[in-house]
mmCIF file of N, CA and C and ligand atoms in Angstrom:
data_model
loop_
_atom_site.group_PDB
_atom_site.id
_atom_site.type_symbol
_atom_site.label_atom_id
_atom_site.label_comp_id
_atom_site.label_asym_id
_atom_site.label_seq_id
_atom_site.Cartn_x
_atom_site.Cartn_y
_atom_site.Cartn_z
ATOM 1 N N MET A 1 7.177 8.437 -28.063
ATOM 2 C CA MET A 1 6.735 9.398 -27.279
ATOM 3 C C MET A 1 7.609 9.189 -25.756
ATOM 4 N N ARG A 2 8.638 9.852 -24.952
ATOM 5 C CA ARG A 2 9.090 10.329 -23.795
ATOM 6 C C ARG A 2 8.740 9.321 -22.802
ATOM 7 N N ARG A 3 9.554 8.552 -22.414
ATOM 8 C CA ARG A 3 9.074 7.828 -21.273
ATOM 9 C C ARG A 3 8.770 8.889 -20.095
ATOM 10 N N ALA A 4 7.915 9.226 -18.783
ATOM 11 C CA ALA A 4 8.050 9.872 -17.766
ATOM 12 C C ALA A 4 9.433 9.090 -16.634
ATOM 13 N N SER A 5 10.302 10.168 -16.412
ATOM 14 C CA SER A 5 11.488 9.335 -15.643
ATOM 15 C C SER A 5 10.612 8.602 -13.990
ATOM 16 N N PRO A 6 11.689 7.521 -13.310
ATOM 17 C CA PRO A 6 10.780 7.306 -12.259
ATOM 18 C C PRO A 6 10.729 7.884 -11.182
ATOM 19 N N LEU A 7 11.337 8.790 -11.355
ATOM 20 C CA LEU A 7 11.526 9.714 -10.351
ATOM 21 C C LEU A 7 9.725 10.793 -10.098
ATOM 22 N N LEU A 8 9.620 11.251 -11.747
ATOM 23 C CA LEU A 8 8.423 12.353 -12.233
ATOM 24 C C LEU A 8 7.453 11.057 -11.536
ATOM 25 N N VAL A 9 7.433 9.899 -11.810
ATOM 26 C CA VAL A 9 6.399 9.059 -12.043
ATOM 27 C C VAL A 9 5.818 9.014 -10.506
ATOM 28 N N LEU A 10 7.090 8.857 -9.799
ATOM 29 C CA LEU A 10 7.113 8.384 -7.648
ATOM 30 C C LEU A 10 6.630 10.354 -7.558
ATOM 31 N N PHE A 11 6.734 11.138 -8.176
ATOM 32 C CA PHE A 11 6.335 12.270 -7.354
ATOM 33 C C PHE A 11 4.526 12.368 -7.976
ATOM 34 N N ALA A 12 4.514 11.906 -9.074
ATOM 35 C CA ALA A 12 2.803 11.693 -9.479
ATOM 36 C C ALA A 12 2.033 11.729 -8.627
ATOM 37 N N VAL A 13 2.449 10.046 -7.976
ATOM 38 C CA VAL A 13 2.181 9.120 -7.145
ATOM 39 C C VAL A 13 2.009 9.963 -5.837
ATOM 40 N N ALA A 14 3.040 10.622 -5.413
ATOM 41 C CA ALA A 14 3.225 11.440 -4.138
ATOM 42 C C ALA A 14 1.960 12.446 -4.170
ATOM 43 N N CYS A 15 1.907 13.090 -5.224
ATOM 44 C CA CYS A 15 0.729 13.841 -5.415
ATOM 45 C C CYS A 15 -0.541 13.395 -5.700
ATOM 46 N N GLY A 16 -0.859 12.440 -5.997
ATOM 47 C CA GLY A 16 -2.073 11.912 -6.381
ATOM 48 C C GLY A 16 -2.963 12.395 -7.452
ATOM 49 N N ASP A 17 -1.664 12.805 -8.509
ATOM 50 C CA ASP A 17 -2.680 13.301 -9.841
ATOM 51 C C ASP A 17 -2.427 12.144 -11.147
ATOM 52 N N VAL A 18 -2.333 10.313 -10.304
ATOM 53 C CA VAL A 18 -2.252 9.601 -11.549
ATOM 54 C C VAL A 18 -3.341 9.200 -11.717
ATOM 55 N N ALA A 19 -4.094 8.793 -13.083
ATOM 56 C CA ALA A 19 -5.208 8.819 -13.193
ATOM 57 C C ALA A 19 -5.632 7.379 -13.006
ATOM 58 N N VAL A 20 -6.550 6.966 -11.682
ATOM 59 C CA VAL A 20 -6.914 5.880 -11.765
ATOM 60 C C VAL A 20 -8.324 4.800 -12.282
ATOM 61 N N SER A 21 -7.859 4.435 -13.159
ATOM 62 C CA SER A 21 -9.495 4.202 -13.620
ATOM 63 C C SER A 21 -9.801 2.908 -13.119
ATOM 64 N N PRO A 22 -11.132 2.217 -13.425
ATOM 65 C CA PRO A 22 -11.922 1.369 -13.088
ATOM 66 C C PRO A 22 -10.832 -0.218 -13.068
ATOM 67 N N LYS A 23 -9.760 -0.400 -14.210
ATOM 68 C CA LYS A 23 -9.153 -1.522 -14.106
ATOM 69 C C LYS A 23 -8.135 -1.255 -13.152
ATOM 70 N N ALA A 24 -7.689 -0.404 -13.129
ATOM 71 C CA ALA A 24 -6.339 -0.162 -11.981
ATOM 72 C C ALA A 24 -7.036 -0.452 -10.498
ATOM 73 N N ARG A 25 -8.081 -0.289 -10.917
ATOM 74 C CA ARG A 25 -8.964 -0.139 -9.337
ATOM 75 C C ARG A 25 -9.129 -1.835 -8.821
ATOM 76 N N ALA A 26 -9.628 -2.166 -9.796
ATOM 77 C CA ALA A 26 -10.132 -3.921 -10.244
ATOM 78 C C ALA A 26 -8.363 -4.625 -9.505
ATOM 79 N N GLU A 27 -7.350 -4.311 -10.075
ATOM 80 C CA GLU A 27 -6.052 -4.662 -10.235
ATOM 81 C C GLU A 27 -5.517 -4.701 -8.858
ATOM 82 N N ALA A 28 -5.887 -3.580 -8.278
ATOM 83 C CA ALA A 28 -5.532 -3.457 -6.716
ATOM 84 C C ALA A 28 -6.117 -4.298 -5.576
ATOM 85 N N ASP A 29 -7.589 -4.431 -5.943
ATOM 86 C CA ASP A 29 -8.445 -5.125 -4.921
ATOM 87 C C ASP A 29 -7.750 -6.505 -5.415
ATOM 88 N N VAL A 30 -7.463 -6.705 -6.557
ATOM 89 C CA VAL A 30 -7.123 -8.175 -6.672
ATOM 90 C C VAL A 30 -5.530 -8.568 -5.616
ATOM 91 N N ILE A 31 -4.984 -7.254 -5.712
ATOM 92 C CA ILE A 31 -3.293 -7.710 -5.387
ATOM 93 C C ILE A 31 -3.575 -7.354 -3.777
ATOM 94 N N TRP A 32 -4.880 -6.583 -3.232
ATOM 95 C CA TRP A 32 -4.938 -6.297 -1.761
ATOM 96 C C TRP A 32 -5.450 -7.732 -1.243
ATOM 97 N N ALA A 33 -6.449 -8.455 -1.596
ATOM 98 C CA ALA A 33 -6.763 -9.648 -1.511
ATOM 99 C C ALA A 33 -5.643 -11.026 -1.705
ATOM 100 N N ASP A 34 -4.623 -10.655 -2.538
ATOM 101 C CA ASP A 34 -3.672 -11.757 -2.587
ATOM 102 C C ASP A 34 -2.668 -11.673 -2.331
ATOM 103 N N ARG A 35 -1.824 -10.458 -1.586
ATOM 104 C CA ARG A 35 -0.645 -10.033 -1.249
ATOM 105 C C ARG A 35 -0.922 -9.433 0.235
ATOM 106 N N CYS A 36 -1.891 -9.089 0.674
ATOM 107 C CA CYS A 36 -2.063 -8.256 1.806
ATOM 108 C C CYS A 36 -2.773 -8.529 2.574
ATOM 109 N N ALA A 37 -4.115 -9.193 2.764
ATOM 110 C CA ALA A 37 -5.101 -9.153 3.105
ATOM 111 C C ALA A 37 -4.693 -10.925 3.539
ATOM 112 N N ASN A 38 -3.812 -11.347 3.405
ATOM 113 C CA ASN A 38 -2.849 -12.588 4.535
ATOM 114 C C ASN A 38 -2.892 -11.928 5.672
ATOM 115 N N CYS A 39 -2.295 -10.790 5.714
ATOM 116 C CA CYS A 39 -1.989 -10.643 7.254
ATOM 117 C C CYS A 39 -2.677 -9.268 7.688
ATOM 118 N N HIS A 40 -3.235 -8.581 6.730
ATOM 119 C CA HIS A 40 -3.516 -7.521 7.124
ATOM 120 C C HIS A 40 -5.062 -7.740 7.219
ATOM 121 N N GLY A 41 -5.443 -8.774 6.954
ATOM 122 C CA GLY A 41 -7.012 -8.885 7.074
ATOM 123 C C GLY A 41 -7.958 -8.400 6.192
ATOM 124 N N PRO A 42 -9.316 -8.726 5.697
ATOM 125 C CA PRO A 42 -9.879 -8.265 4.420
ATOM 126 C C PRO A 42 -10.041 -6.719 4.964
ATOM 127 N N LYS A 43 -10.005 -6.529 5.765
ATOM 128 C CA LYS A 43 -10.559 -4.954 6.448
ATOM 129 C C LYS A 43 -9.475 -4.514 6.939
ATOM 130 N N GLY A 44 -8.516 -4.467 7.069
ATOM 131 C CA GLY A 44 -7.342 -3.988 7.429
ATOM 132 C C GLY A 44 -7.315 -3.878 9.108
ATOM 133 N N LEU A 45 -7.971 -5.308 9.312
ATOM 134 C CA LEU A 45 -7.566 -4.852 11.199
ATOM 135 C C LEU A 45 -6.611 -6.292 11.225
ATOM 136 N N GLY A 46 -5.442 -6.466 10.746
ATOM 137 C CA GLY A 46 -4.638 -6.996 11.025
ATOM 138 C C GLY A 46 -4.862 -8.068 11.665
ATOM 139 N N ASP A 47 -5.803 -8.970 11.247
ATOM 140 C CA ASP A 47 -6.210 -9.641 11.492
ATOM 141 C C ASP A 47 -6.189 -11.250 10.633
ATOM 142 N N GLY A 48 -5.596 -10.968 9.677
ATOM 143 C CA GLY A 48 -5.457 -12.290 8.899
ATOM 144 C C GLY A 48 -4.552 -13.171 9.243
ATOM 145 N N PRO A 49 -4.704 -14.276 8.569
ATOM 146 C CA PRO A 49 -4.069 -15.807 9.623
ATOM 147 C C PRO A 49 -2.516 -15.423 9.568
ATOM 148 N N GLY A 50 -2.334 -14.827 8.397
ATOM 149 C CA GLY A 50 -0.792 -14.839 8.170
ATOM 150 C C GLY A 50 -0.454 -14.220 9.506
ATOM 151 N N ALA A 51 -0.880 -13.344 9.905
ATOM 152 C CA ALA A 51 -0.490 -12.220 11.035
ATOM 153 C C ALA A 51 -0.397 -12.918 12.645
ATOM 154 N N ARG A 52 -0.969 -13.914 12.537
ATOM 155 C CA ARG A 52 -1.023 -14.555 13.707
ATOM 156 C C ARG A 52 0.749 -14.710 14.356
ATOM 157 N N VAL A 53 1.535 -15.581 13.193
ATOM 158 C CA VAL A 53 2.779 -15.670 13.406
ATOM 159 C C VAL A 53 3.877 -14.770 13.534
ATOM 160 N N LEU A 54 3.174 -13.381 13.667
ATOM 161 C CA LEU A 54 4.455 -12.237 12.984
ATOM 162 C C LEU A 54 5.064 -11.723 13.935
ATOM 163 N N PRO A 55 6.139 -11.108 15.045
ATOM 164 C CA PRO A 55 6.855 -10.662 16.303
ATOM 165 C C PRO A 55 5.919 -9.513 16.108
ATOM 166 N N VAL A 56 5.881 -8.388 14.929
ATOM 167 C CA VAL A 56 4.783 -7.217 15.226
ATOM 168 C C VAL A 56 3.888 -7.559 14.379
ATOM 169 N N ARG A 57 2.589 -7.074 15.076
ATOM 170 C CA ARG A 57 1.912 -7.203 14.402
ATOM 171 C C ARG A 57 1.278 -5.967 13.879
ATOM 172 N N PRO A 58 0.545 -6.037 11.906
ATOM 173 C CA PRO A 58 0.220 -5.316 12.031
ATOM 174 C C PRO A 58 -1.120 -4.092 12.389
ATOM 175 N N ARG A 59 -0.616 -2.922 12.005
ATOM 176 C CA ARG A 59 -1.555 -1.892 12.675
ATOM 177 C C ARG A 59 -2.941 -2.076 12.194
ATOM 178 N N VAL A 60 -4.040 -1.471 12.723
ATOM 179 C CA VAL A 60 -5.463 -1.751 12.107
ATOM 180 C C VAL A 60 -5.239 -0.240 11.631
ATOM 181 N N LEU A 61 -5.362 -0.468 9.743
ATOM 182 C CA LEU A 61 -5.028 -0.023 8.654
ATOM 183 C C LEU A 61 -6.256 1.377 8.752
ATOM 184 N N SER A 62 -7.447 0.752 9.309
ATOM 185 C CA SER A 62 -8.344 1.717 9.215
ATOM 186 C C SER A 62 -8.653 2.560 10.445
ATOM 187 N N ASP A 63 -7.525 2.617 11.447
ATOM 188 C CA ASP A 63 -7.734 3.788 12.309
ATOM 189 C C ASP A 63 -7.513 4.837 11.995
ATOM 190 N N SER A 64 -8.655 5.831 12.770
ATOM 191 C CA SER A 64 -8.684 7.408 11.604
ATOM 192 C C SER A 64 -7.148 7.938 12.007
ATOM 193 N N ALA A 65 -6.788 7.933 13.543
ATOM 194 C CA ALA A 65 -5.786 8.766 13.771
ATOM 195 C C ALA A 65 -4.703 8.012 13.180
ATOM 196 N N TRP A 66 -4.315 7.223 13.122
ATOM 197 C CA TRP A 66 -2.915 6.774 11.659
ATOM 198 C C TRP A 66 -3.025 7.233 10.754
ATOM 199 N N GLN A 67 -4.454 7.009 10.038
ATOM 200 C CA GLN A 67 -4.849 7.361 8.696
ATOM 201 C C GLN A 67 -4.492 8.908 8.533
ATOM 202 N N ALA A 68 -4.635 9.838 9.667
ATOM 203 C CA ALA A 68 -4.512 11.217 9.588
ATOM 204 C C ALA A 68 -2.991 11.896 9.565
ATOM 205 N N SER A 69 -2.364 11.044 10.597
ATOM 206 C CA SER A 69 -0.908 10.798 10.696
ATOM 207 C C SER A 69 -0.112 10.690 9.417
ATOM 208 N N VAL A 70 -0.256 9.992 8.421
ATOM 209 C CA VAL A 70 0.673 9.451 7.457
ATOM 210 C C VAL A 70 0.095 10.102 5.925
ATOM 211 N N SER A 71 1.628 10.022 5.345
ATOM 212 C CA SER A 71 0.919 11.019 3.453
ATOM 213 C C SER A 71 0.857 9.491 3.146
ATOM 214 N N ASP A 72 0.359 10.015 1.605
ATOM 215 C CA ASP A 72 -0.206 8.945 0.328
ATOM 216 C C ASP A 72 0.982 8.689 0.717
ATOM 217 N N ASP A 73 2.319 9.403 0.442
ATOM 218 C CA ASP A 73 3.772 9.238 -0.264
ATOM 219 C C ASP A 73 3.940 8.358 0.564
ATOM 220 N N HIS A 74 3.902 8.065 1.783
ATOM 221 C CA HIS A 74 4.375 7.491 2.886
ATOM 222 C C HIS A 74 4.080 6.152 2.924
ATOM 223 N N ILE A 75 2.358 6.008 2.663
ATOM 224 C CA ILE A 75 2.081 4.240 2.285
ATOM 225 C C ILE A 75 2.949 4.451 0.722
ATOM 226 N N ALA A 76 2.580 4.501 -0.179
ATOM 227 C CA ALA A 76 3.054 3.839 -1.432
ATOM 228 C C ALA A 76 4.628 3.700 -0.898
ATOM 229 N N THR A 77 5.896 4.533 -0.415
ATOM 230 C CA THR A 77 6.696 3.714 -0.202
ATOM 231 C C THR A 77 6.898 2.501 0.587
ATOM 232 N N VAL A 78 5.745 2.466 1.824
ATOM 233 C CA VAL A 78 6.014 1.069 2.236
ATOM 234 C C VAL A 78 5.586 -0.113 1.111
ATOM 235 N N ILE A 79 4.517 -0.064 0.550
ATOM 236 C CA ILE A 79 3.966 -1.074 -0.144
ATOM 237 C C ILE A 79 5.089 -1.113 -1.306
ATOM 238 N N THR A 80 5.872 0.281 -1.790
ATOM 239 C CA THR A 80 6.935 -0.506 -2.783
ATOM 240 C C THR A 80 8.452 -1.207 -1.936
ATOM 241 N N GLU A 81 8.696 -0.291 -1.173
ATOM 242 C CA GLU A 81 9.891 -0.264 -0.757
ATOM 243 C C GLU A 81 10.272 -1.581 0.331
ATOM 244 N N GLY A 82 8.983 -1.644 0.978
ATOM 245 C CA GLY A 82 8.518 -2.635 2.406
ATOM 246 C C GLY A 82 8.877 -1.617 3.677
ATOM 247 N N GLY A 83 8.837 -2.229 4.684
ATOM 248 C CA GLY A 83 8.494 -1.504 5.747
ATOM 249 C C GLY A 83 9.977 -0.934 6.660
ATOM 250 N N GLN A 84 11.164 -2.119 6.287
ATOM 251 C CA GLN A 84 11.984 -1.713 6.656
ATOM 252 C C GLN A 84 12.557 -0.188 6.274
ATOM 253 N N VAL A 85 12.591 -0.260 5.226
ATOM 254 C CA VAL A 85 12.914 1.333 4.815
ATOM 255 C C VAL A 85 12.328 2.824 5.391
ATOM 256 N N VAL A 86 11.401 2.518 5.892
ATOM 257 C CA VAL A 86 10.509 3.377 6.868
ATOM 258 C C VAL A 86 10.717 3.423 8.379
ATOM 259 N N GLY A 87 11.558 1.944 8.589
ATOM 260 C CA GLY A 87 11.864 1.733 10.357
ATOM 261 C C GLY A 87 10.882 1.070 10.749
ATOM 262 N N LEU A 88 10.182 0.387 9.725
ATOM 263 C CA LEU A 88 9.177 -0.710 10.163
ATOM 264 C C LEU A 88 9.418 -2.152 10.502
ATOM 265 N N ASP A 89 8.556 -3.024 10.517
ATOM 266 C CA ASP A 89 9.166 -4.434 10.580
ATOM 267 C C ASP A 89 8.948 -4.771 9.046
ATOM 268 N N ALA A 90 10.671 -5.373 8.837
ATOM 269 C CA ALA A 90 11.149 -5.882 7.621
ATOM 270 C C ALA A 90 9.645 -7.198 7.106
ATOM 271 N N ASN A 91 8.787 -7.609 8.433
ATOM 272 C CA ASN A 91 8.004 -8.581 7.830
ATOM 273 C C ASN A 91 6.807 -8.360 6.744
ATOM 274 N N MET A 92 6.985 -6.814 6.710
ATOM 275 C CA MET A 92 5.679 -6.074 5.804
ATOM 276 C C MET A 92 7.006 -5.621 4.310
ATOM 277 N N ALA A 93 6.610 -6.693 3.229
ATOM 278 C CA ALA A 93 7.672 -7.107 2.244
ATOM 279 C C ALA A 93 7.447 -6.085 1.336
ATOM 280 N N ALA A 94 8.678 -5.714 0.549
ATOM 281 C CA ALA A 94 8.732 -4.757 -0.786
ATOM 282 C C ALA A 94 7.914 -5.319 -1.971
ATOM 283 N N ASN A 95 7.234 -4.782 -2.450
ATOM 284 C CA ASN A 95 6.512 -4.945 -3.724
ATOM 285 C C ASN A 95 6.833 -4.193 -4.811
ATOM 286 N N PRO A 96 7.677 -4.428 -5.499
ATOM 287 C CA PRO A 96 9.036 -3.444 -6.252
ATOM 288 C C PRO A 96 8.305 -3.600 -7.740
ATOM 289 N N ASP A 97 7.617 -4.910 -7.952
ATOM 290 C CA ASP A 97 7.025 -4.470 -9.024
ATOM 291 C C ASP A 97 6.048 -3.335 -9.628
ATOM 292 N N LEU A 98 5.486 -3.317 -8.382
ATOM 293 C CA LEU A 98 3.893 -2.399 -8.220
ATOM 294 C C LEU A 98 4.816 -0.485 -8.754
ATOM 295 N N LYS A 99 5.852 -0.852 -9.108
ATOM 296 C CA LYS A 99 7.001 1.077 -8.900
ATOM 297 C C LYS A 99 6.594 1.143 -10.979
ATOM 298 N N ALA A 100 6.647 0.233 -11.103
ATOM 299 C CA ALA A 100 6.383 -0.448 -13.285
ATOM 300 C C ALA A 100 4.736 0.070 -13.210
ATOM 301 N N LYS A 101 3.861 0.484 -12.067
ATOM 302 C CA LYS A 101 2.395 0.937 -12.672
ATOM 303 C C LYS A 101 2.092 1.614 -11.470
ATOM 304 N N PRO A 102 2.672 2.653 -11.898
ATOM 305 C CA PRO A 102 1.790 3.977 -11.059
ATOM 306 C C PRO A 102 0.298 3.884 -10.466
ATOM 307 N N ASP A 103 -0.198 3.607 -11.823
ATOM 308 C CA ASP A 103 -1.882 3.916 -11.722
ATOM 309 C C ASP A 103 -2.043 2.778 -10.923
ATOM 310 N N VAL A 104 -1.633 1.585 -10.647
ATOM 311 C CA VAL A 104 -2.571 0.404 -10.040
ATOM 312 C C VAL A 104 -2.045 0.561 -8.289
ATOM 313 N N LEU A 105 -0.728 1.150 -8.480
ATOM 314 C CA LEU A 105 -0.076 1.578 -6.822
ATOM 315 C C LEU A 105 -0.774 2.690 -6.122
ATOM 316 N N ARG A 106 -1.459 3.678 -6.936
ATOM 317 C CA ARG A 106 -2.112 4.977 -6.730
ATOM 318 C C ARG A 106 -3.332 3.665 -5.773
ATOM 319 N N ALA A 107 -4.259 3.470 -6.795
ATOM 320 C CA ALA A 107 -5.523 2.642 -6.733
ATOM 321 C C ALA A 107 -5.109 1.864 -5.267
ATOM 322 N N LEU A 108 -4.379 1.197 -4.741
ATOM 323 C CA LEU A 108 -3.784 0.478 -3.656
ATOM 324 C C LEU A 108 -3.514 1.208 -2.720
ATOM 325 N N VAL A 109 -2.922 2.479 -3.052
ATOM 326 C CA VAL A 109 -3.096 3.673 -1.773
ATOM 327 C C VAL A 109 -4.843 4.274 -1.553
ATOM 328 N N LEU A 110 -5.325 3.999 -2.102
ATOM 329 C CA LEU A 110 -6.622 4.559 -2.075
ATOM 330 C C LEU A 110 -7.371 3.591 -1.571
ATOM 331 N N LYS A 111 -7.124 2.391 -1.879
ATOM 332 C CA LYS A 111 -7.761 1.263 -1.205
ATOM 333 C C LYS A 111 -7.451 1.014 0.571
ATOM 334 N N VAL A 112 -6.067 1.660 0.487
ATOM 335 C CA VAL A 112 -5.777 1.355 2.097
ATOM 336 C C VAL A 112 -6.729 2.327 2.808
ATOM 337 N N ARG A 113 -6.675 3.703 1.821
ATOM 338 C CA ARG A 113 -7.232 4.715 2.366
ATOM 339 C C ARG A 113 -8.890 4.882 2.680
ATOM 340 N N SER A 114 -9.855 3.957 1.949
ATOM 341 C CA SER A 114 -10.730 3.571 2.067
ATOM 342 C C SER A 114 -11.310 2.690 3.154
ATOM 343 N N LEU A 115 -10.504 2.079 3.870
ATOM 344 C CA LEU A 115 -10.390 1.015 4.618
ATOM 345 C C LEU A 115 -11.166 1.849 5.918
ATOM 346 N N LYS A 116 -12.405 1.155 6.273
ATOM 347 C CA LYS A 116 -12.841 2.184 7.453
ATOM 348 C C LYS A 116 -12.939 0.831 8.330
ATOM 349 N N PRO A 117 -13.440 1.410 9.824
ATOM 350 C CA PRO A 117 -13.489 1.003 11.102
ATOM 351 C C PRO A 117 -14.558 -0.566 10.925
HETATM 352 C C1 LIG B 201 3.954 -11.079 5.893
HETATM 353 C C2 LIG B 201 2.797 -10.128 6.332
HETATM 354 C C3 LIG B 201 2.104 -8.738 5.188
HETATM 355 C C4 LIG B 201 1.988 -8.714 4.606
HETATM 356 C C5 LIG B 201 1.954 -10.084 3.163
HETATM 357 C C6 LIG B 201 1.787 -7.477 4.278
HETATM 358 N N1 LIG B 201 2.098 -6.863 4.793
HETATM 359 FE FE1 LIG B 201 1.764 -4.799 5.523
HETATM 360 N N2 LIG B 201 2.616 -4.828 7.046
HETATM 361 C C7 LIG B 201 3.059 -5.704 8.155
HETATM 362 C C8 LIG B 201 3.362 -5.687 9.342
HETATM 363 C C9 LIG B 201 4.105 -6.843 10.217
HETATM 364 C C10 LIG B 201 3.533 -4.400 9.365
HETATM 365 C C11 LIG B 201 3.913 -3.083 10.355
HETATM 366 C C12 LIG B 201 5.251 -2.889 10.630
HETATM 367 C C13 LIG B 201 5.284 -2.485 11.566
HETATM 368 O O1 LIG B 201 4.328 -2.060 12.836
HETATM 369 O O2 LIG B 201 6.862 -2.164 12.369
HETATM 370 C C14 LIG B 201 2.991 -3.469 8.355
HETATM 371 C C15 LIG B 201 2.696 -2.336 7.818
HETATM 372 C C16 LIG B 201 1.811 -1.899 6.840
HETATM 373 C C17 LIG B 201 1.666 -0.640 6.786
HETATM 374 C C18 LIG B 201 1.416 0.342 7.443
HETATM 375 C C19 LIG B 201 2.299 0.964 7.803
HETATM 376 C C20 LIG B 201 2.827 2.089 8.641
HETATM 377 O O3 LIG B 201 2.930 3.340 8.781
HETATM 378 O O4 LIG B 201 2.193 1.995 10.084
HETATM 379 C C21 LIG B 201 0.694 -0.599 5.619
HETATM 380 C C22 LIG B 201 -0.396 0.956 4.870
HETATM 381 C C23 LIG B 201 0.680 -1.576 4.625
HETATM 382 N N3 LIG B 201 1.169 -2.847 5.618
HETATM 383 C C24 LIG B 201 0.294 -1.718 3.431
HETATM 384 C C25 LIG B 201 0.169 -3.263 2.549
HETATM 385 C C26 LIG B 201 -0.105 -3.583 1.565
HETATM 386 C C27 LIG B 201 -0.878 -2.747 0.967
HETATM 387 C C28 LIG B 201 0.216 -4.335 1.346
HETATM 388 C C29 LIG B 201 0.049 -5.542 0.388
HETATM 389 C C30 LIG B 201 0.110 -5.085 -1.352
HETATM 390 C C31 LIG B 201 0.939 -5.450 2.729
HETATM 391 N N4 LIG B 201 0.776 -4.344 3.532
HETATM 392 C C32 LIG B 201 1.361 -6.867 2.751
HETATM 393 C C33 LIG B 201 3.046 -6.926 7.484
HETATM 394 C C34 LIG B 201 2.344 -7.608 5.989
#
């Protein structure tokens, strides 16, 4: 079988048509707890212990105005490429390994989308 090109995969992630299995969701939950909650806090309020020392505090990700202002593609780019690429603070680190796991990346975007105040 021919492997999908990275561009096609990114396009599919952007369009949201990557199938998200329960396994991918479970992996995204673990990644959120292990890699993200330290700064963003378990509910994305920007109140994780690691956030205290940051020069730029992470925004409240559950904020509905912010949620409405960004695309899934933007969120996926911030996660894989880091904040600097989209003009945000570099302390938002890149997670390049997730480019090889489009289903897990998609599940992580949905995790961010599911954060409620
Ligand atoms: C070392 C602390 C830190 C970690 C760990 C971290 N982030 Fe961030 N993140 C930030 C900061 C700081 C910002 C805000 C940057 C700014 O507003 O300039 C941010 C911003 C964001 C944004 C908002 C982008 C926007 O448009 O405002 C999203 C979404 C995000 N992070 C998701 C994640 C996810 C998912 C993970 C785990 C894979 C993660 N972050 C891990 C510090 C962190």
